[in-house]
Coordinates of C-alpha atoms in Angstrom, one line a residue:
M1 CA 1.0 -15.7 -26.4
R2 CA 0.5 -13.6 -23.2
L3 CA -3.4 -12.9 -24.7
I4 CA -3.8 -16.0 -25.0
K5 CA -2.7 -17.3 -21.4
F6 CA -4.8 -14.4 -20.1
L7 CA -8.0 -15.7 -22.1
V8 CA -7.5 -19.5 -20.9
I9 CA -7.2 -17.9 -17.0
C10 CA -10.7 -15.9 -17.7
V11 CA -12.4 -19.1 -19.4
C12 CA -11.4 -21.0 -16.2
W13 CA -12.6 -18.4 -14.1
F14 CA -16.1 -17.9 -15.8
N15 CA -16.4 -21.6 -16.6
P16 CA -19.8 -22.6 -14.9
M17 CA -18.3 -25.0 -13.0
Y18 CA -16.5 -22.4 -11.3
T19 CA -19.6 -20.3 -10.1
Y20 CA -19.7 -18.8 -6.4
G21 CA -21.9 -21.4 -4.6
S22 CA -21.1 -21.1 -0.8
T23 CA -23.0 -22.3 2.3
D24 CA -25.0 -20.6 4.4
L25 CA -22.1 -21.4 7.0
Y26 CA -19.3 -20.3 5.2
E27 CA -21.5 -16.7 4.2
E28 CA -22.1 -16.4 8.2
L29 CA -18.1 -17.2 8.8
I30 CA -17.3 -14.2 6.5
R31 CA -19.6 -12.0 8.4
V32 CA -17.6 -12.7 11.3
E33 CA -14.7 -12.1 9.8
Q34 CA -15.8 -8.5 8.7
Q35 CA -16.8 -7.9 12.2
A36 CA -13.2 -8.9 13.4
L37 CA -11.1 -7.1 10.9
V38 CA -12.8 -3.6 11.9
E39 CA -12.5 -4.6 15.9
P40 CA -8.9 -6.9 15.9
I41 CA -7.8 -6.7 19.3
Q42 CA -11.3 -7.0 20.7
Y43 CA -12.0 -9.9 18.6
I44 CA -8.3 -11.5 19.6
T45 CA -9.9 -11.5 23.5
I46 CA -13.1 -13.1 22.5
L47 CA -12.0 -15.7 20.5
S48 CA -9.3 -16.6 22.5
S49 CA -11.5 -17.2 25.5
E50 CA -14.2 -18.8 23.5
Q51 CA -11.6 -21.3 22.2
S52 CA -10.6 -22.0 25.9
V53 CA -14.0 -22.8 26.7
D54 CA -15.6 -24.7 23.5
K55 CA -12.9 -27.1 22.3
S56 CA -15.2 -28.8 20.1
P57 CA -13.7 -29.4 16.5
T58 CA -16.8 -28.0 14.6
S59 CA -16.3 -26.1 11.4
K60 CA -17.3 -22.9 13.2
N61 CA -14.8 -23.4 15.9
L62 CA -12.2 -24.5 13.6
F63 CA -12.6 -21.3 11.3
Y64 CA -12.3 -19.2 14.4
K65 CA -8.9 -20.8 15.5
V66 CA -7.7 -19.9 12.0
L67 CA -9.3 -16.4 12.4
L68 CA -7.2 -16.1 15.9
A69 CA -4.1 -17.2 14.1
R70 CA -4.5 -14.6 11.4
L71 CA -5.1 -11.6 14.0
Y72 CA -2.1 -13.0 15.7
S73 CA 0.0 -12.4 12.7
F74 CA -1.5 -9.0 11.9
H75 CA -0.7 -8.0 15.7
G76 CA 2.9 -8.9 15.3
D77 CA 1.9 -11.8 17.4
V78 CA 4.3 -14.3 15.2
T79 CA 5.2 -17.1 17.8
L80 CA 1.3 -17.3 18.8
A81 CA 0.3 -17.1 15.0
K82 CA 2.2 -19.9 14.1
L83 CA 1.3 -22.2 17.2
T84 CA -2.3 -21.3 16.6
F85 CA -2.2 -22.4 12.8
D86 CA 0.0 -25.4 13.4
S87 CA -2.5 -27.0 16.1
V88 CA -5.7 -26.4 13.9
F89 CA -4.6 -28.0 10.6
P90 CA -4.2 -31.7 12.1
Q91 CA -8.2 -30.9 12.6
L92 CA -9.4 -29.8 9.7
P93 CA -11.5 -32.6 8.0
E94 CA -10.3 -33.3 4.2
T95 CA -13.5 -32.8 3.0
D96 CA -13.9 -29.0 4.2
T97 CA -12.2 -27.6 1.3
W98 CA -13.3 -24.2 1.9
L99 CA -12.0 -24.2 5.5
R100 CA -8.6 -25.6 4.3
G101 CA -8.3 -23.5 1.4
Y102 CA -8.7 -20.3 3.9
W103 CA -6.1 -22.1 6.2
M104 CA -3.7 -22.2 3.6
L105 CA -4.3 -18.5 2.0
Y106 CA -3.9 -16.7 5.5
R107 CA -0.9 -19.1 6.4
S108 CA 1.1 -18.3 3.2
N109 CA 1.1 -14.7 4.4
L110 CA 2.7 -15.9 7.8
S111 CA 5.2 -17.8 5.6
L112 CA 6.1 -14.5 3.7
G113 CA 6.6 -12.6 7.1
E114 CA 8.9 -15.3 7.7
G115 CA 11.0 -14.6 4.6
K116 CA 9.6 -18.5 3.3
L117 CA 8.8 -17.3 0.0
P118 CA 8.9 -20.8 -1.6
Q119 CA 6.8 -22.2 1.0
A120 CA 4.1 -19.3 0.6
L121 CA 3.5 -19.9 -3.0
K122 CA 2.9 -23.4 -2.3
Q123 CA 0.5 -23.0 0.2
I124 CA -1.1 -20.1 -2.1
D125 CA -1.6 -22.4 -4.8
Q126 CA -3.0 -24.9 -2.7
A127 CA -5.5 -22.5 -1.5
I128 CA -6.6 -21.4 -5.0
A129 CA -7.0 -25.3 -5.9
L130 CA -8.9 -25.7 -2.7
F131 CA -11.5 -22.7 -3.4
V132 CA -12.0 -24.1 -6.8
R133 CA -13.1 -27.2 -5.5
S134 CA -15.4 -25.3 -3.5
N135 CA -16.7 -23.3 -6.3
D136 CA -16.2 -19.5 -4.0
L137 CA -15.5 -17.3 -6.5
K138 CA -14.7 -14.0 -4.2
M139 CA -12.3 -16.5 -2.2
Q140 CA -10.6 -17.5 -5.4
I141 CA -9.8 -14.0 -6.1
R142 CA -8.4 -13.3 -2.8
A143 CA -6.2 -16.2 -3.3
R144 CA -5.1 -15.3 -7.1
T145 CA -4.7 -11.6 -5.7
T146 CA -2.6 -12.6 -2.9
K147 CA -0.4 -15.0 -5.2
A148 CA 0.3 -12.0 -7.8
I149 CA 1.4 -9.8 -4.6
L150 CA 3.8 -13.1 -3.7
L151 CA 5.1 -13.5 -7.2
L152 CA 6.5 -9.9 -7.3
W153 CA 8.6 -10.7 -4.5
Q154 CA 10.4 -13.1 -6.9
E155 CA 10.2 -10.9 -9.6
D156 CA 7.6 -12.9 -12.0
Y157 CA 6.0 -9.8 -13.5
K158 CA 4.5 -11.4 -16.3
L159 CA 2.0 -13.9 -14.4
S160 CA 1.4 -11.4 -11.5
I161 CA -0.2 -9.2 -14.1
E162 CA -1.9 -11.7 -16.1
L163 CA -3.5 -13.0 -12.7
L164 CA -4.8 -9.2 -11.6
E165 CA -6.2 -8.6 -15.2
A166 CA -8.2 -11.9 -14.7
A167 CA -9.3 -11.3 -11.2
Y168 CA -10.0 -7.5 -12.4
L169 CA -12.2 -9.1 -14.9
A170 CA -13.7 -11.5 -12.9
S171 CA -14.8 -8.9 -10.3
K172 CA -16.3 -6.2 -12.8
T173 CA -18.8 -9.4 -14.5
S174 CA -19.7 -10.8 -11.2
Q175 CA -21.4 -9.6 -8.1
I176 CA -18.2 -9.3 -5.7
P177 CA -18.4 -7.0 -2.5
N178 CA -15.8 -4.0 -1.9
S179 CA -14.5 -6.0 0.8
T180 CA -13.3 -8.5 -2.1
M181 CA -12.3 -5.8 -4.8
N182 CA -9.3 -4.3 -1.8
Y183 CA -7.7 -7.3 -2.6
V184 CA -7.6 -6.7 -6.6
Y185 CA -6.7 -2.8 -5.8
T186 CA -3.9 -3.8 -3.6
G187 CA -2.7 -6.2 -6.1
F188 CA -2.6 -3.7 -8.9
A189 CA -0.9 -0.8 -6.6
A190 CA 1.3 -3.3 -5.1
Y191 CA 2.4 -4.3 -8.9
Y192 CA 2.4 -0.6 -10.6
T193 CA 4.8 0.5 -7.9
S194 CA 7.2 -2.4 -8.4
M195 CA 7.0 -1.2 -12.0
S196 CA 7.6 2.4 -11.2
I197 CA 4.2 3.6 -12.9
F198 CA 3.2 5.6 -9.3
D199 CA 0.2 7.5 -11.0
Q200 CA -1.5 4.1 -11.6
A201 CA -0.1 2.6 -8.6
I202 CA -1.4 5.8 -6.1
K203 CA -4.8 5.5 -8.1
F204 CA -5.5 1.6 -7.1
A205 CA -4.0 2.3 -3.4
E206 CA -6.4 5.3 -2.5
L207 CA -9.3 3.3 -3.8
A208 CA -8.4 0.5 -1.9
K209 CA -8.0 2.6 1.0
D210 CA -11.1 4.3 0.4
N211 CA -12.9 1.0 0.8
V212 CA -11.3 0.1 4.1
V213 CA -12.1 3.4 5.4
N214 CA -15.4 3.5 4.7
N215 CA -15.9 -0.2 6.1
G216 CA -13.7 0.3 9.4
D217 CA -11.4 -2.5 8.1
V218 CA -8.5 -2.3 10.1
V219 CA -6.6 -5.6 9.1
N220 CA -6.9 -4.8 5.6
G221 CA -6.3 -1.1 6.0
L222 CA -3.4 -0.7 7.7
P223 CA -1.1 -3.1 4.7
I224 CA -3.0 -0.4 2.2
I225 CA -2.1 2.5 3.9
S226 CA 1.3 1.2 3.8
V227 CA 1.8 0.6 0.2
L228 CA 0.3 4.0 -0.2
C229 CA 3.0 5.4 1.8
S230 CA 5.4 3.8 0.1
T231 CA 3.9 4.5 -3.5
Y232 CA 4.1 8.4 -2.6
E233 CA 8.2 8.0 -1.0
R234 CA 8.8 6.3 -4.3
A235 CA 7.3 8.7 -6.6
Q236 CA 9.1 11.5 -4.6
Q237 CA 5.7 13.2 -3.4
L238 CA 7.5 13.3 0.1
D239 CA 5.4 15.5 2.1
L240 CA 2.3 13.1 1.0
A241 CA 4.7 10.3 2.0
N242 CA 5.4 12.1 5.6
A243 CA 1.7 12.5 6.2
C244 CA 0.6 9.1 5.3
Y245 CA 3.4 7.5 7.7
E246 CA 2.2 9.9 10.5
Q247 CA -1.4 8.5 9.8
M248 CA 0.0 5.0 9.9
I249 CA 1.9 5.7 13.1
D250 CA -1.5 7.0 14.6
L251 CA -3.6 4.0 13.6
S252 CA -1.1 1.5 14.9
V253 CA -1.0 3.3 18.7
T254 CA -5.0 3.6 18.4
V255 CA -5.3 -0.6 17.6
K256 CA -2.1 -1.8 19.3
V257 CA -0.2 -3.1 16.5
P258 CA 3.7 -3.0 16.9
R259 CA 4.6 -4.4 13.9
Y260 CA 3.3 -0.9 12.1
L261 CA 5.0 1.0 14.7
F262 CA 8.3 -0.2 13.3
W263 CA 7.4 0.3 9.3
G264 CA 6.0 3.7 10.2
P265 CA 9.3 5.3 11.7
A266 CA 11.4 3.0 8.8
G267 CA 9.5 5.0 6.3
K268 CA 9.7 8.2 7.7
A269 CA 13.5 7.7 7.9
S270 CA 13.4 6.6 4.1
V271 CA 11.8 10.4 3.2
A272 CA 14.1 11.7 5.7
I273 CA 17.0 10.4 3.9
K274 CA 15.6 11.7 0.5
Q275 CA 15.2 14.8 2.1
Q276 CA 19.0 14.8 3.0
D277 CA 17.8 15.3 6.8
Y278 CA 20.0 12.6 7.8
S279 CA 20.1 13.4 11.8
T280 CA 16.1 13.2 11.9
A281 CA 16.6 10.1 9.6
L282 CA 19.2 8.0 12.3
K283 CA 16.6 8.9 15.2
L284 CA 13.7 7.5 13.2
L285 CA 16.1 4.2 12.0
Y286 CA 17.0 3.8 15.7
L287 CA 13.0 4.1 17.1
A288 CA 12.2 1.5 14.5
K289 CA 14.8 -0.8 15.4
S290 CA 13.7 -0.8 18.9
Y291 CA 11.1 -2.7 17.9
L292 CA 12.8 -5.8 15.8
P293 CA 13.4 -7.8 19.1
D294 CA 9.7 -8.4 19.9
L295 CA 8.7 -9.1 16.0
A296 CA 9.1 -10.8 13.2
I297 CA 9.8 -8.8 10.4
N298 CA 10.3 -10.0 6.5
P299 CA 14.2 -10.3 6.5
A300 CA 13.8 -8.1 3.0
H301 CA 12.2 -5.1 5.2
V302 CA 15.4 -5.4 8.1
V303 CA 17.9 -5.1 5.2
A304 CA 16.6 -2.5 3.5
L305 CA 16.7 -0.6 7.7
Y306 CA 20.1 -1.7 8.3
N307 CA 21.1 -0.3 4.3
N308 CA 19.4 3.0 5.2
F309 CA 21.4 3.2 8.0
A310 CA 24.4 2.9 6.0
K311 CA 23.3 5.5 3.7
S312 CA 23.0 8.1 6.8
F313 CA 26.3 7.4 7.9
I314 CA 27.7 7.7 4.7
A315 CA 26.4 10.9 4.2
L316 CA 27.6 12.4 7.6
N317 CA 31.2 10.6 6.6
Q318 CA 30.8 7.8 9.0
P319 CA 32.3 4.7 7.2
A320 CA 32.8 2.6 9.9
Q321 CA 29.4 2.7 11.4
A322 CA 27.8 2.1 8.0
L323 CA 29.9 -0.9 7.3
E324 CA 29.0 -2.1 10.7
Y325 CA 25.5 -2.1 9.6
L326 CA 25.9 -3.4 5.8
A327 CA 27.9 -6.6 7.7
R328 CA 24.8 -7.1 9.6
S329 CA 22.8 -7.0 6.0
E330 CA 25.4 -9.5 4.5
E331 CA 24.4 -11.5 7.2
L332 CA 20.7 -11.8 6.8
L333 CA 21.1 -12.2 3.1
N334 CA 23.1 -15.2 3.6
Q335 CA 20.6 -16.6 6.0
Y336 CA 17.6 -16.7 3.6
Q337 CA 17.5 -17.0 -0.3
R338 CA 14.8 -15.7 -2.7
P339 CA 15.1 -14.0 -6.4
L340 CA 15.1 -10.8 -4.5
N341 CA 18.5 -11.3 -2.8
N342 CA 20.3 -10.6 -6.1
R343 CA 18.7 -6.9 -6.0
Y344 CA 19.4 -6.3 -2.1
K345 CA 22.9 -7.7 -2.4
R346 CA 23.6 -5.5 -5.2
N347 CA 22.2 -2.4 -3.2
T348 CA 24.4 -3.7 0.1
L349 CA 27.7 -3.6 -2.3
L350 CA 27.3 -0.4 -3.7
L351 CA 26.8 1.1 -0.1
K352 CA 29.8 -0.9 1.2
A353 CA 32.2 0.2 -2.0
K354 CA 31.0 4.2 -0.8
S355 CA 32.1 3.2 2.5
Q356 CA 35.5 1.8 1.3
E357 CA 36.3 4.7 -0.6
I358 CA 35.8 7.2 2.0
Q359 CA 38.1 5.1 4.2
K360 CA 40.7 5.2 1.2
D361 CA 40.6 1.5 0.9
F362 CA 40.6 1.3 -2.9
V363 CA 41.5 -2.3 -3.3
A364 CA 38.7 -3.1 -1.0
A365 CA 36.1 -1.1 -2.8
N366 CA 37.1 -2.2 -6.5
E367 CA 36.4 -5.9 -4.9
S368 CA 32.9 -4.6 -4.0
L369 CA 32.3 -3.2 -6.9
W370 CA 33.6 -6.5 -9.1
L371 CA 31.2 -8.4 -6.7
F372 CA 28.3 -6.2 -7.8
I373 CA 29.1 -6.2 -11.5
D374 CA 29.1 -10.0 -11.4
L375 CA 25.6 -9.7 -9.8
V376 CA 24.6 -7.2 -12.6
E377 CA 25.6 -10.0 -15.0
E378 CA 23.8 -12.7 -13.3
A379 CA 20.6 -10.8 -12.8
K380 CA 20.5 -9.5 -16.5
L381 CA 17.6 -11.9 -17.9
S382 CA 15.6 -11.9 -14.5
T383 CA 16.6 -8.2 -12.8
Q384 CA 13.3 -6.1 -12.4
Q385 CA 15.1 -3.4 -14.6
K386 CA 14.9 -5.8 -17.2
L387 CA 11.3 -6.7 -16.9
E388 CA 10.2 -2.9 -16.0
Q389 CA 11.3 -2.8 -20.1
E390 CA 8.8 -5.3 -21.1
A391 CA 6.1 -4.1 -18.5
R392 CA 6.4 -0.5 -19.5
S393 CA 5.8 -1.6 -23.1
K394 CA 3.2 -3.5 -22.4
F395 CA 1.5 -1.1 -20.1
E396 CA -0.8 0.5 -22.4
S397 CA -2.3 -2.7 -24.5
T398 CA -2.7 -4.4 -21.4
Q399 CA -5.2 -1.9 -20.2
Q400 CA -6.9 -1.9 -23.6
E401 CA -7.1 -5.8 -23.3
I402 CA -9.2 -5.3 -19.9
K403 CA -11.2 -2.5 -21.4
L404 CA -12.0 -4.6 -24.8
Q405 CA -12.8 -7.6 -22.7
L406 CA -15.1 -5.3 -20.6
A407 CA -16.5 -3.7 -23.8
E408 CA -17.2 -7.2 -25.3
E409 CA -19.1 -8.4 -22.4
K410 CA -21.1 -5.3 -22.2
L411 CA -22.0 -5.7 -25.7
K412 CA -22.7 -9.1 -25.6
N413 CA -25.8 -8.7 -22.9
Q414 CA -26.8 -5.6 -24.6
Q415 CA -27.1 -7.7 -28.1
I416 CA -28.0 -11.0 -27.0
E417 CA -31.1 -11.1 -29.1
L418 CA -29.4 -10.1 -32.2
E419 CA -28.7 -12.7 -34.4
R420 CA -25.3 -13.6 -36.0
L421 CA -23.6 -12.6 -38.8
E422 CA -24.7 -15.3 -41.4
K423 CA -23.0 -14.0 -44.8
D424 CA -19.6 -15.5 -45.2
A425 CA -18.3 -11.9 -46.8
Q426 CA -19.6 -10.1 -43.4
L427 CA -17.4 -12.4 -41.7
Q428 CA -14.3 -12.3 -43.9
T429 CA -14.5 -8.4 -43.2
A430 CA -14.9 -9.0 -39.9
Y431 CA -11.6 -11.0 -39.6
S432 CA -9.7 -8.7 -41.9
I433 CA -10.3 -5.5 -39.8
I434 CA -9.1 -7.8 -36.6
G435 CA -6.0 -9.1 -38.7
F436 CA -5.3 -5.4 -39.6
L437 CA -6.0 -4.5 -35.9
A438 CA -3.5 -7.3 -34.3
F439 CA -1.0 -6.5 -37.3
V440 CA -1.2 -2.6 -35.9
S441 CA -1.3 -3.6 -32.3
I442 CA 1.7 -5.6 -32.7
S443 CA 4.0 -3.0 -34.7
I444 CA 2.9 -0.4 -32.0
F445 CA 4.0 -3.0 -29.1
T446 CA 7.5 -4.0 -30.6
F447 CA 8.1 -0.3 -31.4
N448 CA 7.3 0.8 -27.8
Q449 CA 9.4 -2.3 -26.4
H450 CA 12.8 -1.2 -28.5
K451 CA 12.1 2.1 -27.1
A452 CA 11.7 1.1 -23.6
F453 CA 15.3 -0.9 -23.9
R454 CA 17.4 2.0 -25.1
K455 CA 15.9 4.2 -22.4
S456 CA 16.5 1.4 -19.7
Q457 CA 19.9 1.0 -21.1
Y458 CA 20.9 5.0 -21.0
R459 CA 19.4 5.2 -17.5
A460 CA 22.0 2.0 -16.4
N461 CA 24.8 3.7 -17.9
T462 CA 24.0 7.5 -17.1
D463 CA 24.9 9.8 -14.1
V464 CA 21.6 11.1 -12.7
L465 CA 23.1 14.4 -11.7
T466 CA 25.4 15.5 -14.4
G467 CA 24.4 13.1 -17.8
A468 CA 28.0 12.0 -17.9
P469 CA 28.8 8.2 -18.1
N470 CA 28.9 6.5 -14.7
R471 CA 31.4 4.3 -13.3
R472 CA 29.5 0.9 -14.5
Y473 CA 29.4 2.6 -17.9
I474 CA 33.8 3.0 -18.0
L475 CA 34.4 -0.2 -16.4
D476 CA 32.4 -2.2 -18.7
F477 CA 34.4 -0.2 -21.7
V478 CA 37.4 -0.5 -20.1
L479 CA 37.2 -4.7 -19.7
K480 CA 35.6 -5.3 -23.4
K481 CA 37.3 -2.9 -25.7
L482 CA 40.3 -2.4 -24.1
L483 CA 41.6 -4.9 -21.7
E484 CA 40.2 -7.9 -23.1
R485 CA 41.9 -7.0 -26.4
E486 CA 45.4 -6.2 -24.6
K487 CA 45.0 -2.8 -26.2
L488 CA 47.4 0.2 -25.3
F489 CA 45.5 2.9 -23.0
A490 CA 46.1 5.3 -20.2
V491 CA 44.0 6.6 -17.7
A492 CA 43.7 9.5 -15.2
I493 CA 41.7 10.3 -12.2
L494 CA 40.6 13.9 -11.9
D495 CA 39.6 15.3 -8.5
I496 CA 38.0 18.9 -8.1
D497 CA 40.3 20.8 -5.9
H498 CA 38.2 22.2 -2.6
F499 CA 35.2 21.2 -3.9
K500 CA 33.9 20.9 -0.2
H501 CA 34.4 24.6 0.3
V502 CA 32.2 25.1 -2.8
N503 CA 29.4 23.3 -1.2
D504 CA 29.9 24.6 2.5
K505 CA 29.9 28.6 0.7
Y506 CA 27.8 28.3 -2.0
G507 CA 25.6 25.2 -1.1
H508 CA 24.5 22.2 -2.8
D509 CA 22.5 23.4 -5.5
I510 CA 25.6 25.6 -6.6
G511 CA 27.9 22.7 -6.1
D512 CA 25.8 20.7 -8.6
Q513 CA 25.7 23.4 -11.1
A514 CA 29.2 23.1 -10.8
L515 CA 29.5 19.6 -11.3
I516 CA 27.7 19.8 -14.4
G517 CA 29.5 22.7 -15.6
F518 CA 32.3 20.7 -15.3
T519 CA 31.1 17.5 -17.1
Q520 CA 30.7 20.0 -19.6
T521 CA 34.2 21.0 -19.7
L522 CA 35.2 17.4 -20.3
N523 CA 32.6 16.9 -22.9
E524 CA 34.1 19.9 -25.1
Y525 CA 37.6 18.6 -24.8
L526 CA 37.2 15.0 -25.2
S527 CA 34.5 15.7 -28.4
D528 CA 37.2 15.3 -31.1
T529 CA 39.1 12.3 -29.4
D530 CA 38.4 8.4 -28.6
C531 CA 38.7 9.3 -24.9
K532 CA 36.1 8.2 -22.8
F533 CA 35.1 9.6 -19.5
A534 CA 32.6 9.3 -16.4
R535 CA 31.9 10.4 -13.1
F536 CA 33.7 8.0 -10.9
G537 CA 32.0 9.2 -7.1
G538 CA 31.3 12.4 -5.7
E539 CA 33.5 15.2 -7.7
E540 CA 36.1 12.5 -9.1
F541 CA 36.1 11.7 -12.5
L542 CA 37.9 8.8 -14.5
V543 CA 39.2 9.7 -18.3
V544 CA 40.4 6.7 -20.4
M545 CA 42.5 7.6 -23.1
P546 CA 42.9 4.7 -25.9
G547 CA 46.4 4.4 -27.8
Y548 CA 48.1 6.9 -25.0
D549 CA 51.1 6.3 -23.3
I550 CA 52.1 7.9 -20.2
T551 CA 53.9 10.9 -21.8
K552 CA 51.0 11.6 -24.2
A553 CA 48.4 11.3 -21.4
K554 CA 50.3 13.6 -19.3
A555 CA 50.4 16.4 -21.8
F556 CA 46.4 15.5 -22.6
I557 CA 45.2 15.8 -19.3
T558 CA 47.6 19.1 -18.3
G559 CA 45.8 20.4 -21.5
L560 CA 42.5 19.7 -19.6
C561 CA 43.2 21.2 -16.2
D562 CA 44.8 24.4 -18.2
L563 CA 41.0 24.4 -19.9
I564 CA 39.3 23.6 -16.2
R565 CA 41.3 26.6 -14.3
A566 CA 40.3 29.3 -17.3
T567 CA 36.6 28.1 -17.5
S568 CA 34.0 30.0 -15.2
Y569 CA 31.4 27.8 -13.5
T570 CA 27.7 28.5 -12.1
E571 CA 25.9 31.7 -11.8
E572 CA 28.4 32.7 -9.2
T573 CA 31.0 32.4 -11.7
I574 CA 33.1 30.0 -9.8
S575 CA 36.8 29.3 -10.7
L576 CA 37.6 25.6 -9.9
T577 CA 40.9 23.9 -10.7
S578 CA 41.4 19.8 -10.7
S579 CA 44.5 17.8 -9.3
A580 CA 44.9 14.6 -11.8
G581 CA 46.4 10.9 -11.1
V582 CA 47.6 9.4 -14.7
S583 CA 48.8 5.6 -14.8
Q584 CA 49.4 3.2 -18.2
Y585 CA 48.2 -0.1 -19.1
I586 CA 51.3 -2.7 -19.0
K587 CA 50.6 -5.8 -20.4
G588 CA 49.4 -8.5 -17.6
I589 CA 48.3 -6.0 -14.8
Q590 CA 45.0 -6.0 -13.7
L591 CA 42.5 -2.8 -13.8
N592 CA 42.3 -2.9 -9.9
A593 CA 46.1 -2.3 -10.3
I594 CA 45.8 0.5 -12.8
L595 CA 43.4 2.6 -11.0
K596 CA 45.3 1.9 -7.7
Q597 CA 48.3 3.7 -9.3
A598 CA 46.3 6.4 -10.7
D599 CA 45.1 7.3 -7.3
E600 CA 48.4 7.0 -5.8
K601 CA 49.4 9.5 -8.4
L602 CA 46.4 11.6 -7.8
Y603 CA 47.1 11.7 -4.0
E604 CA 51.0 13.0 -4.8
A605 CA 49.4 15.9 -6.7
K606 CA 47.0 16.8 -3.9
N607 CA 49.8 16.8 -1.0
T608 CA 52.3 18.7 -3.6
G609 CA 50.2 21.7 -3.8
R610 CA 47.0 20.7 -5.7
D611 CA 46.3 21.9 -9.5
K612 CA 48.6 19.8 -11.2
V613 CA 49.1 16.6 -12.7
C614 CA 51.5 13.8 -11.4
S615 CA 52.4 10.2 -13.4

């Protein structure tokens, strides 16, 4: 079905009634545009002065106004950009479909920056329709690839990749200039970054960057560099990411574009957080924040900034400051609605729960986690993680579709003089081969999709460092397997004694090894039982014991603590002890209450000498 839709898009693009046919005037206007993209600040001065002198509503003057609005938007002068866009639109002739399409295309970019995604999508759809009526293939490719990028903001990855594939095929089989190809390359880079397929994302982003560097295109160059920087960062190529963000800042200073002076330090701060350099991260975050009052930045980027403040403060054990920034994130998220809000809210709630745990406000932390779980359930059918499974399994076949389409086009051109097959037997053989290949392709696709789904489920329920089940897995197990069925069970919260001392004395690498070894001990001890465990956070682990009452559970956990005490960990042969609090499920009480009771008993064990089990 997806291949059929892809072919329908291609047929529409290659139909003769849609071939490129812009007038000499529009060619002249595009040449002016290319010059303005190289020297945006100079052209803001030139175009604004020309508009004050010649106000006649000719196509050329109206185009210059739209171009001026676009340059204002790029510079970060959003108020001027809106005023200019809005003032010129009523003057655009109904009959000038190309100029109206140009207005819609670049007004949609500004709408996205304002956080108005539905409005941006309506505008880009109108731009596509207008460029189709104008028979301008180059502008259709610009508009369709822009729509593909907008669709990523609402997690419609399927339609996004279909538009990009069709644009790629159209550009490769027509005489499309490099300036238009940049839109295609940037679209693919954004898509593959969203899918975490970073080698492909980097390849396309670097292709786009090379083009704009060669053309001197600053207006398209800075967004492309921004995409490349974030892709390096997400791919954990942190040195390349840092160098890339430095280049963005230097170029922003040179051409005097404040909005990228925000994104540069914000990006470097994100890299610093990944490098656990939280003091540097905070300095960079405050620098990025200083640009906010003068700029209209997409609310999603501001939420990401505030959440990075929270991550840094959590790492520095300053939960109160973290919660202040998380409150700002929640306030922003409540002010605008879009599909990606679910993801940003989930990130915010997880950070909020961590901050509340540090403050020992376990009731509030559990409430935040339950809200997080509700959002996970709500997003199961639409969240990026679900769609990544589909995209990853389709990736290879998608690439093959493009290659086959291009190969077919080449063969048609080379063999145009050859006669078609005339014998039914030959046709039947061809159909049989096609049918066999289709069967093999579908089988491979189904296998890859199932494999990707299992892998994604494992990642979602597993702690990255230790390989142990995570909090999400264990809470889901308790809810669905025990609480809903009202079965007897007990829980224990274990905390490694003086673990901060291990990190301080031996370093975090040894501390991580100790956590991995601790996890292996739990695995061995629980291997012949029905008990489950999970890393609950930091050096805390939760053990769930189905069928155990409080007496049996305490004895079981005491044996576990004895084994932990007798085991040596890491290459430094470190000895560890653990304190534990045990509680039992009583019919009618909630999971929060069970966990709170276990946590109180853990607190008692810690305060009465450690290395003991309290119940």
